[in-house]
């Protein structure tokens, strides 16, 4: 059955319909007068399909869409009365400052096409990593082994992109934000449906809904959107990159540079580079046409059957078909004494490791405080370090233990469990957060409050949202689209009157915005500064960056202007120094404003462990706190020196390795990806295989497992034959 809905007001005239057929439904939407865009979904049962369809219909009607009667004609765009007033979508636009960036939609679109073609070529050699890029004609999705993932949606003149960096501190802060906060007001009405129905569907970890007309976004750490070839972020470009946007670094390069990068990253032969250029040129010339790869071109990819299978699938996503060749999928398998379902587990004798917990879980997380979350048969529980299932796999969702409790979901309702599996308030709440500072945010019937570790609801569920959990006795809450602060007794430190806030973050003052200007308040709720700034940040080492009339400076924790707003850009203080930009170049100042390192670098990052990353002539190196360029700017990418090992990650030509503080290459630059050292080992990826290296660069377990993680609490998570287990180190 097909049902059609329309939304019309002065700024927007749209339609949305859904057609349910058995276990599938198809959604079509767009502007009135157009054919629109379609997407389909399949479900295990008819009941689940209809339930999901009903939920989408309910969401649309809450947003002001009206259903057309059976046989009623679709209205023309011109039929919209100019004085029509429709219910507001989701939530009123917040006045967030946006930053126009140098990237363009056209540039990004072409870069995503190039990346997808490069991935399809690479899949023939490294089939295990074909999942890192995907394309469905509208949405380009990418992820990497460093915990970044994102989706870019291209539709007409619009572009919407969202990212999640799992290692970003912002993860916890963005759980309860609505994505509409990050869409410029001028294009919100056109972008909102694109984001809901496309972009955010690929970032649904942590997704939750609320009753009423407000939508809470999936967990995202960075957002990008634009129209007519212009793109905007809601934060300075450097922050956008750090919080997830870096995933598109190659996609935003000029074509020639990007081809060089992909060729190196994917270890392409000269013939494959020519193939990449050829297919890219044909695709860009006719993006909507089907392209046929010849047998000769297919032969350039290699001969591995599993790799060719994945490559063909990846090319297919781009509407690039293969000239008929021998059916790859039916090619006889390599003779082996067992089928894939009976693969012999690796023999670890002599490796220094042994299998501690067998491969029986569909998913698993690393150990934390003695327990690890595991999934079996689509239900979650927890195991201890001996593999005992101390909390049975009976929950639909679980989270991390904090303060010996964690929120869990079962049958659509939330409660909490302790480390012995004892349930508290099970089924009472619609959602629950993890504990911070002795309190956890809980939601009931669309309203939020707090419980303590005994399960007592100490602050009633009267708020629209919990913006920030308790820290140092203060939490930020939302009411009527405004923010305020409360203490642990539920007493309001400030009323919910602020349009935006950044939080105290263990400092004496919090940055808040009211009437388009930023200022600071203290923990008593009193104003510590005037509300005169265009933008403001948190405090670091006693100073916070503020922007006034397009220039940046610093205030101290008394609220006084410590350094005048004279800089084009300013970073926070770290190690007594802060990076600043003047006349397009970066340098470093101390807390008196003295220029310690001259503004001569193209890019610069904060100091970590006595060194800072700097970029000159498109290459990165390191300076010390005296301004000495201790590591010359010769690398394509670098990462901070580790306090624990004294080593830094560097990439000279598409592969990662480690150097020491003297610039000596301690671990050769051989790896596509490489993690940080934990308990003596780092995870590396080379030639499509995962393994460990020790701090001397010795490799072990290369290619033994499909995937593995670093050691935590003496155990490392490993994946074999689509199941997860844990290995341990042999005690000497």
XYZ file of C-alpha atoms in Angstrom:
732
model
C 0.000 0.000 0.000
C 1.289 3.433 -0.950
C 0.721 6.489 1.265
C 1.636 10.041 0.241
C 2.302 13.090 2.433
C 3.062 16.737 1.613
C 4.650 19.623 3.504
C 4.072 23.222 2.383
C 4.953 26.614 3.806
C 6.515 29.833 2.530
C 10.005 28.374 2.299
C 9.474 24.743 1.440
C 7.134 22.573 -0.632
C 7.950 18.885 -0.360
C 6.391 15.462 -0.741
C 7.145 12.148 0.952
C 5.584 8.776 0.236
C 6.107 5.241 1.423
C 5.046 2.003 -0.213
C 5.063 -1.213 1.813
C 5.293 -4.578 0.041
C 5.653 -7.580 2.318
C 9.013 -7.342 4.083
C 10.204 -4.334 2.027
C 9.299 -0.696 1.766
C 10.356 2.098 -0.556
C 10.488 5.755 0.440
C 10.352 8.485 -2.212
C 10.732 12.165 -1.354
C 11.660 15.503 -2.853
C 10.361 18.894 -3.887
C 6.879 19.159 -5.335
C 7.017 19.083 -9.115
C 10.017 16.690 -9.206
C 10.281 12.909 -9.359
C 12.320 12.950 -6.149
C 14.781 10.410 -4.747
C 14.033 6.846 -3.631
C 15.536 4.423 -1.159
C 14.451 0.951 -0.075
C 14.857 -1.179 3.033
C 14.262 -4.859 3.774
C 13.333 -6.512 7.077
C 13.235 -10.014 8.497
C 9.440 -10.064 8.899
C 6.391 -8.215 7.595
C 5.620 -7.097 11.143
C 9.030 -5.418 11.582
C 8.700 -3.769 8.178
C 5.281 -2.337 8.969
C 6.393 -1.216 12.439
C 9.317 0.736 10.978
C 7.058 2.227 8.294
C 4.547 3.348 10.925
C 7.344 4.973 12.910
C 8.519 6.954 9.864
C 4.951 8.033 9.121
C 4.511 9.215 12.717
C 7.731 11.220 12.465
C 6.589 12.919 9.274
C 3.173 13.880 10.630
C 4.791 15.358 13.740
C 6.909 17.529 11.449
C 3.834 18.921 9.727
C 3.401 16.611 6.744
C -0.259 16.024 5.791
C -1.480 12.831 4.171
C -3.282 12.966 0.832
C -6.574 11.102 0.619
C -6.780 8.107 -1.693
C -7.048 9.401 -5.257
C -6.235 12.978 -4.263
C -3.876 14.626 -6.767
C -0.425 15.837 -5.736
C -0.583 19.662 -5.356
C 1.527 21.859 -7.595
C 4.276 23.939 -6.054
C 2.434 27.072 -7.165
C -0.658 26.063 -5.144
C 1.071 26.951 -1.869
C -0.558 29.976 -0.189
C 2.073 32.568 0.671
C 0.631 33.070 4.119
C 0.675 29.349 4.999
C 2.039 28.674 8.458
C 3.164 25.101 9.043
C 4.434 23.487 12.233
C 8.140 24.002 12.735
C 10.445 21.138 11.829
C 12.085 19.419 14.750
C 13.629 22.377 16.516
C 14.262 26.059 15.942
C 17.617 26.935 14.411
C 20.252 27.827 16.950
C 22.470 30.777 16.240
C 25.739 28.943 15.758
C 28.662 30.588 14.023
C 29.532 28.897 10.736
C 32.819 28.827 8.903
C 33.059 28.815 5.116
C 35.861 26.497 4.019
C 37.995 26.358 0.891
C 36.592 23.013 -0.256
C 33.830 23.083 -2.870
C 31.007 20.599 -3.446
C 32.207 19.881 -6.980
C 35.751 19.260 -5.758
C 34.525 16.948 -2.983
C 32.186 15.037 -5.306
C 34.977 14.335 -7.769
C 37.310 13.392 -4.919
C 34.802 10.883 -3.532
C 34.376 9.340 -6.993
C 38.159 9.041 -7.315
C 38.446 7.491 -3.838
C 35.748 4.928 -4.650
C 37.451 3.908 -7.899
C 40.807 3.631 -6.105
C 39.148 1.468 -3.440
C 37.610 -0.795 -6.100
C 41.034 -1.302 -7.689
C 42.642 -1.891 -4.282
C 39.960 -4.448 -3.338
C 41.396 -6.853 -5.900
C 44.612 -7.002 -3.876
C 43.270 -6.280 -0.379
C 39.705 -7.687 -0.325
C 39.457 -7.512 3.471
C 39.488 -3.709 3.295
C 36.980 -3.137 0.528
C 34.498 -2.062 3.231
C 36.496 1.122 3.901
C 34.760 2.953 1.016
C 31.276 2.527 -0.426
C 29.046 4.410 -2.849
C 25.368 4.129 -3.731
C 25.036 6.983 -6.222
C 24.029 9.545 -3.592
C 25.981 8.596 -0.481
C 29.722 8.117 -0.235
C 30.783 6.423 3.004
C 34.267 5.900 4.352
C 35.861 4.559 7.520
C 39.311 3.573 8.669
C 40.943 1.396 11.275
C 41.684 4.438 13.443
C 38.061 4.765 14.515
C 36.865 7.381 12.017
C 33.783 6.970 9.867
C 31.633 9.339 7.876
C 29.121 9.753 5.061
C 28.844 12.464 2.416
C 25.502 12.879 0.644
C 25.314 14.650 -2.719
C 21.847 15.640 -3.881
C 21.229 18.327 -6.477
C 22.917 21.555 -5.396
C 23.311 20.284 -1.827
C 25.973 18.430 0.103
C 25.613 17.070 3.648
C 28.380 15.228 5.510
C 28.605 13.837 9.038
C 31.524 12.158 10.799
C 32.318 10.268 13.949
C 35.814 9.988 15.401
C 35.631 7.288 18.070
C 38.848 8.560 19.679
C 37.574 12.139 19.905
C 36.800 13.624 23.336
C 33.651 15.075 21.808
C 31.992 11.629 21.570
C 30.347 11.989 24.971
C 29.312 15.585 24.363
C 27.426 14.968 21.124
C 25.216 12.090 22.286
C 22.222 14.311 22.963
C 22.662 17.042 20.365
C 20.226 17.320 17.483
C 21.898 17.401 14.097
C 19.749 20.352 13.006
C 21.899 22.511 15.268
C 24.648 22.188 12.682
C 22.746 23.249 9.562
C 22.856 26.948 8.583
C 19.451 28.537 8.872
C 19.366 29.602 5.231
C 19.445 26.025 3.914
C 18.012 24.052 6.836
C 14.609 23.301 5.336
C 16.137 21.700 2.254
C 18.973 19.897 4.024
C 17.108 18.397 6.973
C 15.407 15.570 5.075
C 18.610 14.712 3.224
C 20.438 14.392 6.525
C 17.745 12.300 8.244
C 17.004 9.959 5.378
C 20.526 9.547 4.037
C 23.615 10.909 5.782
C 22.785 10.029 9.378
C 21.503 6.562 8.530
C 25.131 5.473 8.254
C 26.005 6.758 11.754
C 23.320 5.155 13.883
C 25.479 3.894 16.777
C 24.020 5.518 19.866
C 20.894 6.620 17.998
C 17.885 7.342 20.147
C 14.588 9.101 19.739
C 12.388 11.246 21.883
C 8.665 11.724 22.033
C 7.293 14.844 20.438
C 8.723 16.774 17.546
C 12.369 16.733 18.548
C 14.881 14.420 16.933
C 18.126 13.414 18.547
C 20.946 12.702 16.121
C 23.197 9.675 15.934
C 26.559 10.181 17.581
C 28.564 12.565 15.403
C 31.693 14.570 16.122
C 31.866 16.766 13.009
C 29.375 18.085 10.453
C 29.627 19.742 7.053
C 26.958 21.023 4.693
C 26.451 23.472 1.875
C 24.752 24.533 -1.321
C 25.715 25.957 -4.701
C 29.312 24.743 -4.461
C 29.940 26.369 -1.055
C 30.625 24.359 2.098
C 30.386 25.324 5.764
C 31.444 23.830 9.086
C 30.219 24.836 12.535
C 33.749 25.142 13.893
C 37.170 26.302 12.729
C 38.511 24.146 9.925
C 41.375 22.704 11.990
C 38.925 21.518 14.644
C 36.646 20.051 11.974
C 39.545 17.982 10.616
C 40.588 16.759 14.058
C 37.038 15.766 14.992
C 36.520 13.543 11.951
C 36.781 15.668 8.804
C 40.315 14.410 8.223
C 38.657 11.341 6.734
C 38.147 13.444 3.565
C 41.688 14.827 3.388
C 42.562 12.951 0.193
C 39.098 13.402 -1.290
C 39.493 17.185 -1.080
C 42.924 17.307 -2.743
C 43.503 18.401 -6.306
C 43.119 15.428 -8.649
C 46.789 14.990 -9.480
C 47.901 14.984 -5.830
C 45.049 12.679 -4.828
C 45.956 10.154 -7.528
C 49.530 10.090 -6.231
C 48.297 9.563 -2.669
C 45.864 6.780 -3.591
C 48.446 5.059 -5.770
C 50.865 4.977 -2.862
C 48.263 4.093 -0.258
C 46.823 1.223 -2.332
C 50.208 0.007 -3.582
C 49.117 0.300 -7.229
C 51.299 -0.751 -10.110
C 51.966 1.800 -12.899
C 49.396 -0.051 -15.012
C 46.787 0.243 -12.267
C 47.504 3.976 -11.907
C 46.762 4.383 -15.619
C 43.577 2.376 -15.099
C 42.562 4.655 -12.216
C 43.057 7.768 -14.353
C 41.182 6.273 -17.302
C 38.121 5.114 -15.383
C 37.990 8.344 -13.373
C 38.023 10.470 -16.551
C 35.205 8.414 -18.076
C 33.122 8.512 -14.904
C 33.441 12.274 -14.412
C 32.623 12.932 -18.074
C 29.389 10.911 -17.804
C 28.626 10.418 -14.099
C 25.147 8.929 -14.609
C 26.011 6.551 -17.467
C 26.897 2.905 -17.100
C 30.574 2.223 -17.808
C 31.835 -1.130 -19.043
C 35.344 -2.296 -18.103
C 36.983 -4.431 -20.769
C 38.580 -7.822 -20.162
C 41.967 -6.187 -20.670
C 41.223 -3.625 -17.940
C 39.940 -6.319 -15.592
C 43.157 -8.276 -16.127
C 45.107 -5.282 -14.757
C 43.531 -5.902 -11.335
C 45.158 -9.278 -10.645
C 44.085 -12.918 -10.399
C 42.988 -13.507 -6.801
C 39.362 -14.830 -7.010
C 38.256 -13.408 -3.654
C 39.864 -10.070 -4.462
C 38.269 -9.903 -7.905
C 34.892 -10.710 -6.372
C 35.155 -7.774 -3.965
C 36.525 -5.505 -6.688
C 33.615 -6.301 -8.991
C 31.165 -5.535 -6.198
C 32.849 -2.190 -5.414
C 32.894 -1.165 -9.077
C 29.224 -2.130 -9.293
C 28.364 0.431 -6.629
C 29.658 3.082 -9.051
C 27.577 1.700 -11.937
C 30.792 0.404 -13.506
C 30.122 -3.051 -14.913
C 32.549 -5.695 -16.137
C 32.682 -7.204 -19.609
C 31.634 -10.832 -19.281
C 34.397 -13.102 -18.084
C 34.473 -16.441 -16.317
C 32.117 -16.310 -13.347
C 34.436 -15.334 -10.513
C 32.074 -16.438 -7.791
C 31.848 -19.975 -9.171
C 35.571 -20.452 -9.574
C 36.612 -23.660 -7.743
C 38.015 -22.928 -4.304
C 41.588 -23.710 -3.397
C 41.703 -27.256 -2.102
C 41.592 -27.329 1.656
C 40.750 -30.057 4.176
C 37.895 -27.997 5.653
C 35.242 -25.559 4.479
C 35.307 -21.907 5.538
C 32.776 -22.729 8.238
C 35.264 -25.216 9.682
C 38.470 -23.220 9.384
C 41.220 -24.541 11.606
C 42.094 -22.073 14.327
C 45.653 -20.734 14.185
C 48.367 -22.591 16.033
C 50.025 -20.087 18.366
C 52.804 -22.374 19.567
C 56.084 -20.487 19.758
C 54.516 -17.079 19.134
C 54.480 -15.969 22.767
C 50.655 -15.795 22.762
C 47.787 -18.168 23.448
C 44.021 -18.132 22.932
C 42.478 -17.244 26.294
C 38.813 -16.838 25.290
C 37.496 -18.861 22.309
C 35.923 -17.510 19.117
C 32.240 -17.719 20.024
C 31.060 -14.099 19.982
C 29.516 -12.148 17.110
C 31.001 -8.929 18.451
C 33.107 -7.915 21.417
C 34.738 -4.883 22.984
C 38.019 -4.506 24.825
C 38.295 -5.208 28.531
C 37.743 -2.354 30.929
C 37.857 -2.726 34.704
C 37.952 -6.498 34.371
C 34.917 -6.933 32.099
C 34.293 -6.916 28.343
C 30.965 -6.455 26.554
C 30.186 -9.327 24.171
C 27.386 -10.084 21.723
C 25.922 -13.470 20.893
C 22.743 -14.140 18.920
C 22.061 -10.389 18.787
C 22.062 -10.055 22.577
C 24.706 -8.452 24.773
C 26.283 -9.369 28.068
C 29.680 -9.266 29.814
C 32.535 -11.716 30.363
C 35.402 -11.671 32.844
C 39.064 -12.265 31.968
C 38.642 -16.017 32.241
C 35.846 -15.983 29.696
C 33.102 -16.571 32.243
C 29.848 -14.975 31.131
C 29.257 -13.152 34.408
C 26.350 -11.223 32.940
C 24.272 -13.268 30.509
C 23.751 -12.110 26.918
C 20.132 -11.031 27.339
C 20.265 -7.280 26.625
C 19.607 -5.417 23.380
C 22.176 -2.722 24.211
C 24.842 -2.209 26.860
C 27.359 0.490 27.634
C 30.594 0.947 29.581
C 30.655 0.412 33.333
C 31.302 3.600 35.191
C 31.115 3.824 38.958
C 30.304 0.063 38.885
C 27.035 0.559 36.960
C 26.041 0.640 33.298
C 22.775 1.419 31.478
C 21.242 -1.468 29.506
C 18.275 -1.785 27.164
C 15.835 -4.653 26.955
C 12.580 -4.680 24.984
C 12.820 -0.964 24.291
C 13.211 0.078 27.935
C 16.278 1.005 29.955
C 17.554 0.217 33.382
C 20.935 -0.311 35.046
C 22.985 -3.297 36.142
C 25.962 -3.674 38.460
C 29.003 -5.865 37.785
C 27.254 -8.881 39.316
C 24.338 -8.520 36.934
C 21.918 -7.214 39.554
C 19.289 -5.055 37.875
C 18.238 -1.615 39.080
C 15.129 0.165 37.786
C 14.882 -2.222 34.821
C 12.171 -1.109 32.414
C 11.506 2.189 34.175
C 13.154 4.586 31.723
C 13.110 5.172 27.963
C 16.844 5.937 27.903
C 19.769 6.124 30.276
C 23.273 7.599 30.281
C 26.364 6.257 32.006
C 27.260 7.589 35.461
C 29.397 10.669 35.946
C 30.192 12.200 39.310
C 27.683 9.884 41.019
C 24.723 10.726 38.780
C 23.274 9.386 35.518
C 20.870 11.140 33.184
C 17.603 9.274 32.553
C 14.697 9.908 30.195
C 11.037 9.154 30.772
C 8.205 10.226 28.461
C 10.424 12.693 26.651
C 11.722 14.410 29.799
C 15.090 14.075 31.507
C 16.291 13.949 35.079
C 19.005 12.239 37.145
C 19.354 9.189 39.389
C 22.101 8.452 41.893
C 23.993 5.164 42.244
C 21.332 3.791 44.634
C 18.712 4.195 41.915
C 16.956 7.109 43.570
C 15.594 9.719 41.170
C 17.237 12.687 42.866
C 16.377 15.210 40.143
C 12.936 14.812 38.604
C 12.461 14.228 34.867
C 11.426 17.750 33.917
C 14.084 18.814 31.397
C 14.036 18.449 27.611
C 17.568 17.106 27.532
C 20.791 16.603 29.456
C 23.394 18.627 27.594
C 26.349 17.720 29.810
C 26.565 15.189 32.656
C 27.649 16.160 36.161
C 31.265 17.197 36.594
C 32.566 18.884 39.735
C 28.968 18.990 40.971
C 27.479 20.852 37.987
C 25.420 19.612 35.012
C 24.044 21.419 31.974
C 20.382 20.877 31.076
C 18.080 22.038 28.295
C 14.574 23.467 28.581
C 12.569 25.149 25.843
C 15.590 25.138 23.535
C 17.720 27.034 26.073
C 20.566 25.859 28.293
C 21.261 26.317 31.982
C 23.177 24.735 34.881
C 22.047 22.843 37.978
C 23.789 21.440 41.065
C 23.365 17.961 42.567
C 20.393 19.042 44.623
C 18.578 20.069 41.461
C 18.960 23.737 42.344
C 19.338 26.004 39.342
C 22.705 27.742 39.263
C 21.393 29.587 36.212
C 18.023 29.390 34.566
C 17.840 27.876 31.086
C 18.393 31.144 29.234
C 21.481 30.550 27.071
C 21.442 29.797 23.344
C 24.718 27.873 23.433
C 27.343 26.843 25.962
C 30.679 25.074 26.144
C 30.751 24.090 29.809
C 33.052 24.590 32.779
C 35.383 21.734 31.840
C 37.099 21.713 35.269
C 37.729 25.455 35.103
C 36.218 28.281 37.138
C 34.325 29.837 34.231
C 32.050 28.533 31.468
C 31.589 30.099 28.037
C 27.924 30.751 27.173
C 26.132 32.622 24.390
C 23.140 34.902 24.655
C 21.702 37.298 22.083
C 24.340 36.356 19.506
C 27.279 37.200 21.798
C 29.515 35.075 24.001
C 30.619 35.718 27.532
C 31.585 33.791 30.663
C 29.790 32.932 33.895
C 31.210 31.585 37.164
C 30.014 28.591 39.186
C 27.624 30.780 41.141
C 25.877 31.705 37.891
C 27.154 35.270 37.934
C 28.526 36.950 34.809
C 32.318 37.039 34.904
C 32.713 38.985 31.644
C 30.574 41.133 29.421
C 28.789 39.374 26.569
C 30.783 40.992 23.780
C 32.647 38.158 22.038
C 31.882 36.630 18.654
C 33.122 33.259 19.864
C 34.728 31.786 22.975
C 36.480 28.587 24.058
C 37.224 26.628 27.230
C 40.168 27.369 29.505
C 43.506 25.593 29.216
C 46.359 26.385 31.591
C 44.408 29.376 32.893
C 43.680 31.039 29.531
C 40.795 30.851 27.036
C 40.669 32.032 23.406
C 38.071 34.670 22.523
C 37.180 36.262 19.206
C 36.249 39.909 18.754
C 35.653 41.618 15.411
C 37.300 38.794 13.507
C 40.464 38.736 15.655
C 41.500 36.385 18.440
C 43.009 36.935 21.859
C 42.913 35.482 25.383
C 41.260 36.095 28.747
C 42.385 34.723 32.118
C 40.193 32.982 34.709
C 39.390 36.282 36.405
C 37.614 37.264 33.181
C 40.165 39.942 32.305
C 41.626 40.338 28.827
C 45.122 38.899 29.196
C 46.213 39.186 25.557
C 44.513 41.559 23.122
C 42.509 40.266 20.156
C 45.074 40.853 17.416
C 45.542 37.356 15.937
C 43.892 35.836 12.862
C 43.609 32.519 14.694
C 44.593 31.215 18.120
C 44.903 27.785 19.745
C 44.827 26.892 23.407
C 47.869 26.939 25.690
C 49.775 23.689 26.117
C 53.180 23.438 27.757
C 53.087 27.205 28.356
C 52.814 28.053 24.647
C 49.917 28.635 22.249
C 49.874 28.578 18.457
C 48.696 31.772 16.767
C 48.335 32.897 13.168
C 49.375 36.249 11.738
C 49.387 37.173 8.054
C 48.572 33.626 7.053
C 51.430 31.975 8.993
C 51.589 30.187 12.348
C 53.951 30.599 15.247
C 53.850 30.346 19.060
C 53.506 32.831 21.918
C 53.924 32.509 25.681
C 51.438 33.713 28.292
C 52.842 37.253 28.214
C 52.201 37.466 24.480
C 55.893 37.238 23.594
C 56.513 35.548 20.244
C 58.671 32.548 21.169
C 58.539 30.898 17.743
C 58.106 33.180 14.751
C 55.000 32.951 12.571
C 56.621 31.213 9.616
C 54.709 27.919 9.346
C 51.786 27.032 7.075
C 50.134 24.959 9.794
C 50.902 24.189 13.417
C 49.510 22.090 16.259
C 49.644 22.342 20.042
C 52.652 21.229 22.094
C 52.571 17.683 23.446
C 55.384 16.302 25.611
C 57.727 19.138 24.646
C 57.228 19.007 20.861
C 54.751 20.484 18.380
C 53.903 19.446 14.839
C 54.526 22.150 12.209
C 54.037 22.239 8.440
C 56.129 24.057 5.866
C 56.043 23.675 2.075
C 53.414 20.925 2.360
C 55.597 18.810 4.664
C 55.455 18.196 8.418
C 58.134 18.168 11.095
C 58.587 19.052 14.785
C 59.775 22.036 16.815
C 60.723 22.132 20.492
C 59.667 24.818 22.970
C 62.699 26.930 22.066
C 61.714 27.033 18.426
C 64.370 24.625 17.208
C 63.173 22.546 14.255
C 64.376 19.314 15.810
C 62.775 17.139 13.123
C 62.918 18.688 9.651
C 59.699 19.204 7.688
C 60.086 16.239 5.355
C 57.023 14.070 6.136
C 53.575 13.925 4.518
C 51.997 13.289 7.920
C 53.176 13.079 11.511
C 51.637 12.471 14.918
C 52.632 13.579 18.421
C 55.479 12.034 20.389
C 54.261 9.500 22.925
C 55.005 10.273 26.541
C 55.275 6.549 27.264
C 57.583 5.432 24.434
C 59.171 8.691 23.304
C 58.334 7.781 19.695
C 56.301 9.600 17.042
C 54.367 8.285 14.058
C 55.554 9.605 10.682
C 54.516 9.006 7.077
C 57.086 9.971 4.430
C 55.479 8.315 1.391
C 52.105 6.773 2.137
C 53.306 4.316 4.810
C 53.604 4.791 8.569
C 56.531 4.122 10.848
C 58.051 5.458 14.101
C 60.941 7.834 14.763
C 62.650 8.782 18.020
C 63.278 12.336 19.231
C 66.519 12.496 17.276
C 64.737 11.712 14.035
C 66.071 8.150 13.812
C 63.690 5.696 12.111
C 63.183 3.182 14.917
C 60.426 1.283 13.124
C 60.523 1.322 9.342
C 57.772 3.078 7.402
C 56.145 -0.051 5.996
C 52.596 0.098 7.270
C 49.295 1.267 5.771
C 47.979 1.772 9.279
C 49.585 1.592 12.690
C 48.282 2.096 16.203
C 49.817 3.331 19.417
C 51.772 1.033 21.702
C 49.860 -0.608 24.511
C 51.407 -3.111 26.897
C 54.446 -3.429 24.639
C 52.750 -3.977 21.282
C 51.140 -1.927 18.504
C 48.655 -3.135 15.878
C 49.891 -2.725 12.292
C 48.472 -3.332 8.836
C 50.681 -4.281 5.905
C 49.770 -5.814 2.557
C 46.214 -6.256 3.724
C 47.235 -8.197 6.828
C 47.061 -7.308 10.516
C 49.601 -8.154 13.173
C 51.665 -6.808 16.071
C 55.027 -5.108 16.306
C 56.986 -4.644 19.503
C 58.884 -1.449 20.365
C 61.918 -2.718 18.454
C 59.872 -3.204 15.283
C 59.757 -7.021 15.407
C 56.610 -8.373 13.740
C 54.458 -11.168 15.090
C 51.083 -12.746 14.222
C 51.081 -11.035 10.795
C 48.088 -12.308 8.853
C 47.133 -14.876 11.487
C 43.818 -13.189 12.309
C 41.243 -11.281 10.269
C 41.565 -8.398 12.700
C 43.064 -7.671 16.100
C 43.227 -4.878 18.669
C 45.889 -3.665 21.045
C 46.309 -5.188 24.487
C 44.172 -3.878 27.320
C 44.377 -5.333 30.817
C 46.507 -8.221 29.501
C 44.116 -9.322 26.741
C 43.708 -8.410 23.072
C 40.509 -8.768 21.054
C 40.958 -10.792 17.841
C 38.624 -11.767 15.008
C 38.764 -15.075 13.174
C 36.218 -16.561 10.763
C 33.689 -13.809 11.631
C 33.844 -14.539 15.368
C 35.600 -12.730 18.202
C 37.808 -14.059 20.956
C 40.739 -12.867 23.090
C 44.414 -13.766 23.195
C 46.896 -13.318 26.041
C 50.666 -13.219 26.336
C 52.478 -16.318 27.544
C 53.914 -15.662 31.000
C 57.691 -16.134 31.062
